[in-house]
Amino acid sequence: MDYKILILCVTLCANLCTAEEATISYISPPQTKNPDESVTFNCTVSKPKDAIVVWMKDTKTLTLDTLLAFRDPRLSIVYDEAASTYSLRIQNLTTQDTGKYRCQINLDLSTTVGKEIDLQVTRPPVILDSTETNFRVKEGEAVTLSCSADGFPRPEITWRRNNEELMPTRGFNYKGANLTILQVKKEDRGHYVCEASNGIGNKVSKLVLLEVSFGPVLSAKRPKIGQKEGYEAKMTCISTSYPPASISFLHKGKELNNNEHYQIEYLSSVNEITEAILTLKEVKKHHYGEYECKAKNALGDAKTTLELFEQELPNEIFSSLRQSSGHRFIGFHHIYAAICTIIYFRIFN
């Protein structure tokens, strides 16, 4: 028989026999602990006298038999000879201690026997920075708002409208971290709140803004306004749109601009509403009639009509009498005129 083969067989037999003698009969079950608590891992072994027992975390060696591999006041190792048990204790746990711990019998440089145990240190929920906080879609499109959170136990994620507004029921799908709106309407725009909780510490939240682009919706504040010649008159149209629409006024087909006769002001609010106010500084005969208000943005346009009609009494509700001196005043006759104007509107409008 070839001596090389004989030597190989003897070596393999020796290794197998040694491996059979090395066993781990008990290891602690998986552990879940809170920060600052302590944990003890027990490992009961049967091994040859010269075999070494080590504790490892992931790939890092923590102990060699009854010695620490490095100094750490939180770690200690105790060997119970009678029970043949190696006990690893870790105090003042932190989230960094989470991982796999392995009790391992080193028989030689290449032969080991080991078992692993998982340690999880609880972590309060954290919403990750990767969570997008701004979404923009066109009306009618679908959108999915996503929220990513970390922690242990795994955080549960819920969604709600900001300021406790009710979530729409139509076309909304809730699947954990994702909130899908199948067909976005302009009423869906605004802030949504992503909340994460796992029973550890307080729940955390993050605002997510949904911007919905839509064409203008236009209306007149008062479609018909009466005023006496020589007085000031104001007409207002209101546009709701995103992005904001450009608004213009036309009279008899001609676009109006700021000049000595007209003044146009724009008042915008945070909820995509723009008020356009056309002021006629001193009404003349040719100013009476229909006015057209137009609004336009990249997604569409809209228009509405307003009417300025002549009346015998001055409309003190919307304007002030211009005196020859250039000053304005309110007297008894103005109050009387205002009351008459209200009665007039009640009867004829």
Tab-separated table of C-alpha atoms in Angstrom:
chain	number	residue	atom	x	y	z
A	1	MET	CA	0.000	0.000	0.000
A	2	ASP	CA	1.192	3.492	-0.778
A	3	TYR	CA	2.516	5.066	2.459
A	4	LYS	CA	1.155	8.494	1.447
A	5	ILE	CA	-2.374	7.116	1.221
A	6	LEU	CA	-1.937	5.371	4.569
A	7	ILE	CA	-0.769	8.582	6.259
A	8	LEU	CA	-3.735	10.500	4.757
A	9	CYS	CA	-6.216	7.902	6.019
A	10	VAL	CA	-4.724	7.986	9.517
A	11	THR	CA	-4.855	11.811	9.568
A	12	LEU	CA	-8.490	11.923	8.425
A	13	CYS	CA	-9.451	9.283	10.964
A	14	ALA	CA	-7.734	11.226	13.738
A	15	ASN	CA	-9.516	14.431	12.778
A	16	LEU	CA	-12.894	12.726	12.548
A	17	CYS	CA	-12.422	11.007	15.887
A	18	THR	CA	-11.427	14.312	17.479
A	19	ALA	CA	-14.384	16.120	15.891
A	20	GLU	CA	-16.763	13.521	17.232
A	21	GLU	CA	-15.453	14.133	20.731
A	22	ALA	CA	-16.122	17.892	20.426
A	23	THR	CA	-19.790	18.805	20.830
A	24	ILE	CA	-21.882	21.723	22.046
A	25	SER	CA	-24.773	20.263	24.002
A	26	TYR	CA	-26.395	23.585	24.936
A	27	ILE	CA	-26.330	27.216	23.862
A	28	SER	CA	-28.620	30.002	25.068
A	29	PRO	CA	-31.639	30.835	22.885
A	30	PRO	CA	-31.856	34.109	20.900
A	31	GLN	CA	-32.060	37.174	23.124
A	32	THR	CA	-33.816	40.539	22.853
A	33	LYS	CA	-32.698	43.217	25.294
A	34	ASN	CA	-33.140	46.921	25.885
A	35	PRO	CA	-30.233	49.385	25.900
A	36	ASP	CA	-28.289	49.540	29.207
A	37	GLU	CA	-29.458	46.052	30.217
A	38	SER	CA	-27.144	43.026	30.568
A	39	VAL	CA	-27.125	39.661	28.844
A	40	THR	CA	-25.456	36.313	29.588
A	41	PHE	CA	-24.797	33.671	26.946
A	42	ASN	CA	-24.175	30.109	28.146
A	43	CYS	CA	-22.409	27.455	26.104
A	44	THR	CA	-22.047	23.883	27.438
A	45	VAL	CA	-19.376	21.851	25.662
A	46	SER	CA	-17.740	18.468	25.517
A	47	LYS	CA	-14.208	18.680	24.113
A	48	PRO	CA	-10.703	17.274	24.111
A	49	LYS	CA	-8.468	18.692	26.820
A	50	ASP	CA	-6.287	20.728	24.486
A	51	ALA	CA	-9.140	22.201	22.415
A	52	ILE	CA	-9.863	25.914	22.879
A	53	VAL	CA	-13.351	27.398	23.341
A	54	VAL	CA	-13.883	30.912	21.989
A	55	TRP	CA	-16.764	33.370	21.890
A	56	MET	CA	-17.046	35.501	18.758
A	57	LYS	CA	-19.287	38.357	17.601
A	58	ASP	CA	-19.746	38.186	13.872
A	59	THR	CA	-16.089	37.681	12.825
A	60	LYS	CA	-14.473	39.278	15.883
A	61	THR	CA	-12.986	37.073	18.631
A	62	LEU	CA	-14.103	38.133	22.131
A	63	THR	CA	-12.662	35.404	24.379
A	64	LEU	CA	-10.081	32.592	24.368
A	65	ASP	CA	-11.126	29.978	26.928
A	66	THR	CA	-11.294	32.039	30.161
A	67	LEU	CA	-9.393	35.064	28.838
A	68	LEU	CA	-10.724	38.195	27.151
A	69	ALA	CA	-9.239	38.799	23.717
A	70	PHE	CA	-9.124	42.551	24.452
A	71	ARG	CA	-9.967	44.896	27.287
A	72	ASP	CA	-13.590	45.920	27.629
A	73	PRO	CA	-15.032	46.624	31.103
A	74	ARG	CA	-18.453	45.553	29.861
A	75	LEU	CA	-17.311	42.008	28.991
A	76	SER	CA	-16.599	39.094	31.311
A	77	ILE	CA	-16.139	35.331	30.846
A	78	VAL	CA	-16.829	32.680	33.483
A	79	TYR	CA	-16.083	28.958	33.190
A	80	ASP	CA	-18.066	26.468	35.280
A	81	GLU	CA	-15.818	23.415	35.271
A	82	ALA	CA	-18.410	21.108	36.826
A	83	ALA	CA	-20.959	21.937	34.128
A	84	SER	CA	-18.334	22.475	31.419
A	85	THR	CA	-20.110	25.737	30.580
A	86	TYR	CA	-18.555	28.936	29.265
A	87	SER	CA	-20.652	32.005	30.131
A	88	LEU	CA	-20.144	35.290	28.292
A	89	ARG	CA	-21.661	38.339	30.005
A	90	ILE	CA	-22.121	41.773	28.407
A	91	GLN	CA	-23.228	44.744	30.528
A	92	ASN	CA	-24.602	48.167	29.579
A	93	LEU	CA	-25.796	46.994	26.197
A	94	THR	CA	-25.942	49.384	23.262
A	95	THR	CA	-27.465	49.020	19.812
A	96	GLN	CA	-23.927	48.311	18.543
A	97	ASP	CA	-24.024	44.983	20.408
A	98	THR	CA	-26.740	43.667	18.105
A	99	GLY	CA	-25.455	40.774	16.009
A	100	LYS	CA	-24.602	37.068	15.840
A	101	TYR	CA	-22.594	35.536	18.696
A	102	ARG	CA	-20.835	32.206	18.181
A	103	CYS	CA	-19.581	29.695	20.700
A	104	GLN	CA	-16.850	27.757	18.933
A	105	ILE	CA	-14.523	24.868	19.783
A	106	ASN	CA	-11.199	25.174	17.950
A	107	LEU	CA	-9.732	21.699	17.518
A	108	ASP	CA	-6.896	22.791	15.254
A	109	LEU	CA	-6.238	25.520	12.697
A	110	SER	CA	-8.805	24.177	10.260
A	111	THR	CA	-11.291	22.182	12.349
A	112	THR	CA	-13.970	23.868	14.441
A	113	VAL	CA	-17.334	23.031	15.968
A	114	GLY	CA	-19.685	25.909	16.774
A	115	LYS	CA	-23.199	27.203	17.286
A	116	GLU	CA	-24.619	30.708	16.897
A	117	ILE	CA	-27.040	32.840	18.861
A	118	ASP	CA	-28.710	36.125	17.852
A	119	LEU	CA	-28.790	39.193	20.077
A	120	GLN	CA	-31.127	42.062	19.259
A	121	VAL	CA	-30.909	45.284	21.243
A	122	THR	CA	-34.120	47.269	20.871
A	123	ARG	CA	-33.956	50.546	18.996
A	124	PRO	CA	-36.640	53.257	18.932
A	125	PRO	CA	-38.018	54.048	15.483
A	126	VAL	CA	-36.174	56.431	13.193
A	127	ILE	CA	-37.503	57.662	9.853
A	128	LEU	CA	-34.628	57.438	7.411
A	129	ASP	CA	-33.291	60.443	5.528
A	130	SER	CA	-33.882	58.550	2.290
A	131	THR	CA	-37.614	59.218	2.718
A	132	GLU	CA	-38.631	61.670	-0.016
A	133	THR	CA	-40.529	64.641	1.373
A	134	ASN	CA	-41.870	66.263	-1.787
A	135	PHE	CA	-43.946	64.714	-4.576
A	136	ARG	CA	-45.430	66.526	-7.569
A	137	VAL	CA	-47.915	64.992	-10.013
A	138	LYS	CA	-50.552	66.155	-12.457
A	139	GLU	CA	-54.208	65.764	-11.622
A	140	GLY	CA	-55.429	62.350	-12.784
A	141	GLU	CA	-52.060	60.619	-12.459
A	142	ALA	CA	-51.103	57.963	-9.887
A	143	VAL	CA	-48.555	58.556	-7.139
A	144	THR	CA	-46.955	56.462	-4.395
A	145	LEU	CA	-45.742	58.179	-1.246
A	146	SER	CA	-43.018	56.125	0.462
A	147	CYS	CA	-41.681	56.272	3.996
A	148	SER	CA	-38.655	54.285	5.227
A	149	ALA	CA	-38.042	53.639	8.923
A	150	ASP	CA	-35.537	51.686	10.996
A	151	GLY	CA	-35.698	50.266	14.510
A	152	PHE	CA	-36.183	47.054	16.436
A	153	PRO	CA	-38.752	45.610	16.634
A	154	ARG	CA	-39.499	46.565	13.057
A	155	PRO	CA	-41.533	49.797	13.121
A	156	GLU	CA	-45.129	49.882	11.967
A	157	ILE	CA	-45.791	52.730	9.546
A	158	THR	CA	-49.118	54.560	9.262
A	159	TRP	CA	-50.283	57.538	7.211
A	160	ARG	CA	-52.657	60.410	7.922
A	161	ARG	CA	-53.443	63.857	6.575
A	162	ASN	CA	-51.868	66.796	8.361
A	163	ASN	CA	-54.067	68.777	10.768
A	164	GLU	CA	-56.116	65.615	11.354
A	165	GLU	CA	-57.882	65.886	7.990
A	166	LEU	CA	-59.667	62.701	6.941
A	167	MET	CA	-57.896	60.458	4.456
A	168	PRO	CA	-59.893	60.013	1.245
A	169	THR	CA	-61.319	56.522	0.852
A	170	ARG	CA	-61.511	56.388	-2.935
A	171	GLY	CA	-58.502	55.132	-4.856
A	172	PHE	CA	-56.141	54.930	-1.878
A	173	ASN	CA	-54.036	51.811	-1.168
A	174	TYR	CA	-52.164	51.454	2.120
A	175	LYS	CA	-49.351	48.889	2.159
A	176	GLY	CA	-47.048	49.499	5.078
A	177	ALA	CA	-44.479	52.061	4.062
A	178	ASN	CA	-46.294	52.936	0.817
A	179	LEU	CA	-49.372	55.072	0.290
A	180	THR	CA	-50.654	54.896	-3.286
A	181	ILE	CA	-53.240	57.249	-4.772
A	182	LEU	CA	-54.481	55.735	-8.006
A	183	GLN	CA	-56.028	58.862	-9.533
A	184	VAL	CA	-54.939	62.075	-7.878
A	185	LYS	CA	-57.430	64.910	-7.497
A	186	LYS	CA	-56.593	68.495	-6.628
A	187	GLU	CA	-58.326	67.983	-3.282
A	188	ASP	CA	-55.610	65.436	-2.427
A	189	ARG	CA	-52.885	68.095	-2.419
A	190	GLY	CA	-51.282	69.112	0.846
A	191	HIS	CA	-49.220	67.589	3.623
A	192	TYR	CA	-49.378	63.951	4.665
A	193	VAL	CA	-47.838	62.599	7.863
A	194	CYS	CA	-45.820	59.382	7.919
A	195	GLU	CA	-45.693	57.951	11.467
A	196	ALA	CA	-43.489	55.092	12.690
A	197	SER	CA	-43.803	53.280	16.021
A	198	ASN	CA	-42.562	49.997	17.498
A	199	GLY	CA	-43.432	50.249	21.188
A	200	ILE	CA	-39.945	51.489	22.088
A	201	GLY	CA	-39.816	55.161	23.026
A	202	ASN	CA	-42.071	57.656	21.288
A	203	LYS	CA	-43.422	57.347	17.785
A	204	VAL	CA	-41.767	59.577	15.204
A	205	SER	CA	-43.241	61.360	12.215
A	206	LYS	CA	-42.281	63.180	9.055
A	207	LEU	CA	-44.210	65.559	6.799
A	208	VAL	CA	-44.535	64.623	3.134
A	209	LEU	CA	-45.859	67.250	0.723
A	210	LEU	CA	-47.975	66.247	-2.257
A	211	GLU	CA	-48.232	68.964	-4.892
A	212	VAL	CA	-50.891	68.475	-7.544
A	213	SER	CA	-50.635	70.409	-10.800
A	214	PHE	CA	-54.022	71.353	-12.250
A	215	GLY	CA	-55.586	73.902	-14.545
A	216	PRO	CA	-57.325	77.003	-13.178
A	217	VAL	CA	-60.788	76.964	-11.677
A	218	LEU	CA	-62.172	80.486	-11.913
A	219	SER	CA	-65.041	82.253	-10.164
A	220	ALA	CA	-66.245	85.808	-9.624
A	221	LYS	CA	-66.543	87.151	-6.098
A	222	ARG	CA	-69.622	89.172	-7.171
A	223	PRO	CA	-70.688	88.545	-10.785
A	224	LYS	CA	-72.745	91.781	-10.914
A	225	ILE	CA	-71.761	95.095	-9.372
A	226	GLY	CA	-73.703	98.360	-9.556
A	227	GLN	CA	-72.111	101.780	-9.229
A	228	LYS	CA	-72.998	105.397	-9.888
A	229	GLU	CA	-70.983	107.340	-12.418
A	230	GLY	CA	-68.073	109.206	-10.867
A	231	TYR	CA	-67.455	106.681	-8.116
A	232	GLU	CA	-64.851	103.975	-7.621
A	233	ALA	CA	-65.766	100.338	-8.378
A	234	LYS	CA	-63.995	97.057	-7.698
A	235	MET	CA	-64.420	93.704	-9.413
A	236	THR	CA	-62.755	90.536	-8.128
A	237	CYS	CA	-62.220	87.127	-9.682
A	238	ILE	CA	-60.689	84.167	-7.844
A	239	SER	CA	-58.452	81.539	-9.467
A	240	THR	CA	-57.485	78.213	-7.893
A	241	SER	CA	-54.649	76.481	-9.761
A	242	TYR	CA	-51.150	75.026	-9.545
A	243	PRO	CA	-48.850	76.325	-10.782
A	244	PRO	CA	-50.424	79.769	-10.254
A	245	ALA	CA	-52.251	81.069	-13.302
A	246	SER	CA	-51.720	84.391	-15.017
A	247	ILE	CA	-54.944	86.432	-14.742
A	248	SER	CA	-56.132	89.216	-17.022
A	249	PHE	CA	-59.214	91.416	-17.389
A	250	LEU	CA	-60.800	92.395	-20.703
A	251	HIS	CA	-63.498	94.948	-21.520
A	252	LYS	CA	-65.094	95.003	-24.948
A	253	GLY	CA	-62.367	92.621	-26.156
A	254	LYS	CA	-59.502	94.826	-25.025
A	255	GLU	CA	-57.096	93.729	-22.284
A	256	LEU	CA	-56.872	96.197	-19.408
A	257	ASN	CA	-53.628	97.374	-17.834
A	258	ASN	CA	-52.646	99.624	-14.968
A	259	ASN	CA	-53.107	103.276	-15.940
A	260	GLU	CA	-54.878	106.426	-14.774
A	261	HIS	CA	-58.253	104.676	-15.128
A	262	TYR	CA	-57.576	101.115	-13.955
A	263	GLN	CA	-55.572	99.382	-11.262
A	264	ILE	CA	-55.089	95.593	-11.120
A	265	GLU	CA	-53.875	93.884	-7.922
A	266	TYR	CA	-53.081	90.228	-7.254
A	267	LEU	CA	-53.369	88.610	-3.829
A	268	SER	CA	-51.969	85.082	-3.470
A	269	SER	CA	-52.374	82.568	-0.648
A	270	VAL	CA	-50.534	79.364	0.278
A	271	ASN	CA	-53.370	77.116	-0.918
A	272	GLU	CA	-52.972	77.983	-4.631
A	273	ILE	CA	-55.695	80.660	-4.548
A	274	THR	CA	-55.082	83.964	-6.321
A	275	GLU	CA	-57.454	86.920	-6.138
A	276	ALA	CA	-57.299	89.412	-8.984
A	277	ILE	CA	-58.894	92.776	-8.163
A	278	LEU	CA	-59.754	95.254	-10.905
A	279	THR	CA	-60.323	98.782	-9.605
A	280	LEU	CA	-62.008	101.423	-11.745
A	281	LYS	CA	-60.804	104.629	-10.142
A	282	GLU	CA	-63.717	106.743	-11.394
A	283	VAL	CA	-66.561	105.118	-13.290
A	284	LYS	CA	-67.502	106.702	-16.642
A	285	LYS	CA	-70.385	105.906	-18.963
A	286	HIS	CA	-68.215	103.819	-21.279
A	287	HIS	CA	-67.084	101.644	-18.357
A	288	TYR	CA	-70.486	99.989	-17.944
A	289	GLY	CA	-71.043	96.569	-19.421
A	290	GLU	CA	-69.499	93.113	-19.379
A	291	TYR	CA	-65.947	92.371	-18.273
A	292	GLU	CA	-64.134	89.117	-18.923
A	293	CYS	CA	-61.681	87.590	-16.453
A	294	LYS	CA	-59.261	84.992	-17.873
A	295	ALA	CA	-56.841	82.650	-16.092
A	296	LYS	CA	-54.239	80.446	-17.754
A	297	ASN	CA	-51.393	78.105	-16.770
A	298	ALA	CA	-49.536	75.234	-18.458
A	299	LEU	CA	-52.367	72.778	-17.754
A	300	GLY	CA	-55.337	74.754	-18.993
A	301	ASP	CA	-57.331	77.966	-18.978
A	302	ALA	CA	-60.642	79.276	-17.708
A	303	LYS	CA	-62.755	82.406	-17.972
A	304	THR	CA	-65.702	84.030	-16.274
A	305	THR	CA	-67.707	87.201	-16.815
A	306	LEU	CA	-68.506	90.094	-14.533
A	307	GLU	CA	-70.926	92.955	-15.115
A	308	LEU	CA	-70.719	96.573	-14.045
A	309	PHE	CA	-74.107	98.276	-14.342
A	310	GLU	CA	-75.198	101.829	-13.701
A	311	GLN	CA	-77.312	102.734	-10.708
A	312	GLU	CA	-78.643	106.024	-9.415
A	313	LEU	CA	-77.306	105.710	-5.893
A	314	PRO	CA	-73.590	105.360	-5.151
A	315	ASN	CA	-72.507	101.953	-3.955
A	316	GLU	CA	-70.769	102.909	-0.716
A	317	ILE	CA	-70.153	99.264	0.166
A	318	PHE	CA	-67.448	98.930	-2.503
A	319	SER	CA	-66.181	102.461	-3.038
A	320	SER	CA	-65.863	105.956	-1.604
A	321	LEU	CA	-67.077	109.247	-3.043
A	322	ARG	CA	-64.329	111.317	-4.579
A	323	GLN	CA	-64.769	114.939	-3.552
A	324	SER	CA	-63.520	117.829	-5.628
A	325	SER	CA	-60.822	118.399	-3.011
A	326	GLY	CA	-59.502	114.888	-3.562
A	327	HIS	CA	-60.313	113.826	0.033
A	328	ARG	CA	-62.810	111.142	1.116
A	329	PHE	CA	-65.289	111.461	3.929
A	330	ILE	CA	-68.225	109.534	5.357
A	331	GLY	CA	-71.248	111.446	6.599
A	332	PHE	CA	-74.857	110.769	7.438
A	333	HIS	CA	-75.907	110.993	3.796
A	334	HIS	CA	-73.337	108.299	2.919
A	335	ILE	CA	-74.764	105.933	5.534
A	336	TYR	CA	-78.216	106.663	4.176
A	337	ALA	CA	-76.993	105.960	0.648
A	338	ALA	CA	-75.442	102.664	1.736
A	339	ILE	CA	-78.717	101.524	3.313
A	340	CYS	CA	-80.581	102.445	0.144
A	341	THR	CA	-78.048	100.494	-1.910
A	342	ILE	CA	-78.602	97.368	0.191
A	343	ILE	CA	-82.380	97.686	-0.230
A	344	TYR	CA	-81.873	98.160	-3.976
A	345	PHE	CA	-79.801	94.960	-4.234
A	346	ARG	CA	-82.368	93.014	-2.223
A	347	ILE	CA	-85.195	94.086	-4.551
A	348	PHE	CA	-83.528	93.964	-7.971
A	349	ASN	CA	-80.851	91.238	-7.611
